[in-house]
């Protein structure tokens, strides 16, 4: 018997209906079913029903419980939610039979100045402008040494998992999610140096908003807080990874090929 938390996209009728079906299936087999993850280390599995955005939110919560995440894809891309809606029963049976692998994916943690609140992201942390038509100035230190200043729309620090998200649209590299790395990519910089940096996972990146107007700190696409001129955002790898249940389906490279429509020749 396992304790399973359901994390369902609240605005998709198909997700809500499928969630009820899966809840009934789990109940019949004696599993304890909760409405959402909780940070009490009592959850074995989080079933996420929606798109990749739903998986992002559920995975960040699952980390606190050291729970596995199984994503059922009702979205478009499906990088993270690898189970299709018509395969959920086979997937859950395989999981409870132990016929799965656990793939750990790194998260990044960030804080503003020396504040105690850590914002964790599975995809990326972004410091970005708020005012249309204005840039911001960001001074970057890596492992305590000054690197450079960017006048740009923003700066992305992504994980390998996030390398196929916002970072990719800013011309960042695609990195296999099994790797450990911090990927720093400027957004529309006013500079000849507009390349990404792939840094060691134990690097510390300090980003100071040194000019322009106030900015926003976004975590996995959701704005978390405002960053005022003079404040510093510190980004490091999180000590706790997210644990994804992998059922031996398509590899990352096969998913990438399918999503981008790459040919067979």
XYZ file of C-alpha atoms in Angstrom:
265
model
C 0.000 0.000 0.000
C 1.304 3.432 -0.946
C 0.341 7.010 -0.216
C -0.390 8.836 -3.456
C -0.953 12.566 -3.855
C -3.011 13.761 -6.813
C -2.022 17.018 -8.493
C -4.606 17.856 -11.146
C -4.831 20.877 -13.448
C -7.822 22.698 -11.922
C -9.097 24.288 -15.134
C -9.089 21.321 -17.499
C -12.274 19.216 -17.374
C -10.454 16.281 -18.959
C -7.802 16.387 -16.228
C -10.412 16.591 -13.465
C -12.380 13.661 -14.893
C -9.257 11.543 -15.344
C -8.172 12.413 -11.814
C -11.439 11.050 -10.418
C -11.037 7.854 -12.435
C -7.495 7.336 -11.179
C -8.501 8.152 -7.602
C -11.187 5.450 -7.755
C -8.687 2.985 -9.234
C -6.201 3.674 -6.430
C -8.880 3.457 -3.723
C -9.987 0.036 -4.960
C -6.425 -1.223 -4.596
C -6.031 0.003 -1.046
C -3.781 2.992 -1.618
C -4.143 6.157 0.436
C -5.031 9.065 -1.843
C -4.406 12.710 -0.922
C -5.506 15.830 -2.760
C -2.040 17.378 -3.043
C 1.574 16.904 -1.931
C 2.505 17.893 1.615
C 5.907 18.424 3.196
C 5.602 15.718 5.840
C 7.628 12.993 4.117
C 4.640 10.635 4.108
C 3.984 10.543 0.359
C 5.369 7.852 -1.919
C 4.110 9.055 -5.294
C 2.719 12.236 -6.824
C 0.508 11.698 -9.863
C 0.455 14.881 -11.931
C -2.346 15.244 -14.499
C -2.065 18.109 -16.970
C 0.774 19.492 -19.040
C 4.406 20.188 -18.292
C 3.420 23.244 -16.248
C 1.395 21.043 -13.912
C 4.364 18.703 -13.557
C 6.649 21.633 -12.733
C 4.434 22.737 -9.872
C 3.877 19.244 -8.521
C 7.566 18.315 -8.741
C 8.634 21.294 -6.629
C 6.180 20.223 -3.937
C 7.117 16.548 -4.211
C 10.742 17.371 -3.386
C 9.720 18.312 0.151
C 8.231 14.834 0.620
C 11.029 12.983 -1.210
C 8.255 11.519 -3.370
C 8.414 10.177 -6.903
C 6.581 12.050 -9.666
C 4.597 10.426 -12.457
C 3.240 12.844 -15.053
C 0.220 12.123 -17.255
C 0.299 14.366 -20.297
C -2.772 16.354 -21.295
C -0.733 19.247 -22.656
C 1.163 19.852 -25.871
C 4.894 19.297 -25.348
C 5.115 16.456 -22.846
C 8.810 16.698 -22.003
C 8.093 16.008 -18.330
C 4.701 14.278 -18.432
C 5.709 11.129 -20.262
C 2.547 9.020 -19.785
C -0.219 9.462 -22.348
C -3.849 9.514 -21.100
C -4.707 6.110 -22.583
C -1.701 4.476 -20.878
C -2.176 5.608 -17.270
C -3.389 2.238 -15.958
C -0.477 0.311 -17.442
C 1.885 2.978 -16.118
C 0.564 2.789 -12.560
C 0.553 -1.009 -12.578
C 4.174 -0.976 -13.728
C 5.112 1.564 -11.075
C 3.575 -0.380 -8.185
C 5.122 -3.590 -9.520
C 8.525 -1.940 -9.303
C 9.040 -1.993 -13.077
C 10.351 1.536 -13.283
C 13.517 3.560 -12.942
C 13.973 6.750 -10.940
C 15.523 9.626 -12.826
C 16.785 12.396 -10.582
C 16.729 15.904 -12.019
C 18.453 18.844 -10.414
C 16.659 21.977 -9.294
C 18.060 25.445 -8.749
C 17.518 27.495 -5.610
C 17.553 31.270 -5.384
C 17.185 33.987 -2.809
C 17.063 37.767 -2.850
C 19.849 39.418 -0.819
C 20.367 37.416 2.363
C 16.717 36.553 2.855
C 15.853 33.119 4.240
C 13.228 32.321 1.606
C 14.586 30.031 -1.076
C 12.771 29.847 -4.399
C 13.331 26.475 -6.084
C 12.898 25.870 -9.804
C 12.960 22.734 -11.912
C 13.267 24.656 -15.193
C 14.734 28.074 -14.548
C 15.127 31.189 -12.455
C 14.732 34.421 -14.434
C 15.439 38.025 -13.509
C 13.567 40.081 -16.064
C 12.490 43.614 -16.775
C 8.986 44.761 -15.906
C 8.749 48.007 -17.891
C 8.071 47.766 -21.626
C 10.694 49.540 -23.713
C 13.321 49.615 -20.964
C 16.270 47.336 -20.256
C 17.871 46.438 -16.945
C 21.541 46.238 -15.976
C 22.668 43.033 -14.304
C 26.142 42.596 -12.793
C 27.168 38.951 -12.525
C 29.663 37.326 -10.166
C 30.518 33.628 -10.514
C 32.029 31.920 -7.473
C 32.820 35.302 -5.964
C 34.637 36.740 -9.005
C 33.131 39.432 -11.204
C 32.285 38.083 -14.672
C 30.478 40.824 -16.604
C 27.485 43.156 -16.674
C 24.578 42.680 -19.043
C 22.281 45.410 -20.305
C 19.409 43.202 -21.357
C 15.763 42.272 -21.009
C 16.735 39.666 -18.447
C 18.963 36.774 -17.452
C 18.036 33.089 -17.258
C 19.693 30.503 -15.019
C 18.351 27.142 -16.144
C 18.781 23.496 -15.260
C 19.360 20.855 -17.937
C 15.642 20.067 -17.644
C 14.904 23.726 -18.359
C 17.256 23.862 -21.331
C 14.323 23.029 -23.634
C 12.118 25.771 -22.160
C 12.681 29.563 -21.955
C 16.447 29.141 -22.221
C 16.068 27.484 -25.619
C 13.984 30.373 -26.959
C 16.830 32.691 -25.915
C 19.279 30.618 -28.012
C 20.579 28.573 -25.111
C 21.954 25.037 -25.602
C 19.954 21.838 -25.242
C 21.423 19.748 -22.420
C 20.416 16.191 -21.588
C 18.435 16.346 -18.307
C 20.526 13.577 -16.763
C 23.447 16.018 -16.585
C 24.177 18.362 -13.692
C 24.867 21.953 -14.760
C 23.805 25.572 -14.417
C 23.034 27.213 -17.760
C 23.191 31.021 -17.775
C 21.659 32.767 -20.798
C 21.033 36.504 -21.326
C 17.733 37.632 -22.855
C 18.147 40.119 -25.729
C 21.437 41.588 -24.445
C 22.807 44.849 -25.836
C 26.233 43.303 -26.251
C 28.385 41.464 -28.749
C 28.713 38.740 -26.117
C 25.315 37.078 -26.194
C 26.331 33.480 -25.561
C 25.208 31.078 -22.879
C 27.538 29.738 -20.229
C 27.306 26.143 -19.027
C 28.685 26.104 -15.492
C 29.531 23.438 -12.940
C 26.608 22.420 -10.712
C 28.492 23.579 -7.609
C 28.883 27.124 -8.967
C 27.388 30.117 -7.166
C 25.927 32.811 -9.410
C 25.294 36.243 -7.893
C 23.247 38.646 -10.003
C 22.934 42.252 -8.848
C 20.361 44.575 -10.382
C 22.787 47.448 -10.797
C 20.850 49.772 -13.074
C 17.686 50.472 -14.964
C 14.341 49.926 -13.294
C 13.048 47.384 -10.807
C 12.863 43.810 -12.103
C 10.903 40.645 -11.384
C 12.146 37.269 -10.177
C 10.298 34.446 -11.944
C 10.399 30.773 -10.986
C 9.425 28.283 -13.690
C 7.478 30.959 -15.508
C 5.641 32.287 -12.435
C 6.531 35.695 -11.021
C 7.490 35.319 -7.374
C 8.746 38.682 -6.177
C 10.092 42.067 -7.220
C 13.802 42.830 -7.286
C 14.725 46.451 -6.570
C 17.761 48.237 -7.976
C 20.715 47.377 -5.743
C 19.376 43.996 -4.657
C 21.242 40.754 -5.339
C 19.838 37.391 -6.398
C 21.965 34.350 -5.568
C 21.403 31.161 -7.563
C 22.838 27.738 -6.751
C 21.930 24.128 -7.379
C 19.369 22.828 -4.908
C 20.582 20.126 -2.557
C 17.449 18.064 -3.213
C 16.669 16.688 -6.684
C 13.264 15.936 -8.142
C 12.587 12.216 -8.586
C 10.775 11.213 -11.773
C 9.415 7.720 -12.340
C 10.599 6.569 -15.761
C 8.773 3.574 -17.204
C 11.130 2.744 -20.033
C 9.305 4.569 -22.797
C 10.893 7.077 -25.135
C 14.329 8.452 -24.359
C 14.979 12.183 -24.063
C 16.473 12.199 -27.547
C 13.413 10.468 -29.004
C 11.110 12.973 -27.307
C 13.240 15.831 -28.626
C 13.112 14.408 -32.119
C 9.329 14.038 -32.004
C 8.672 17.495 -30.572
C 10.825 19.230 -33.181
C 9.664 17.056 -36.060
C 13.169 15.894 -36.962
C 13.314 13.570 -39.955
C 14.617 10.009 -40.033
C 17.119 10.766 -42.773
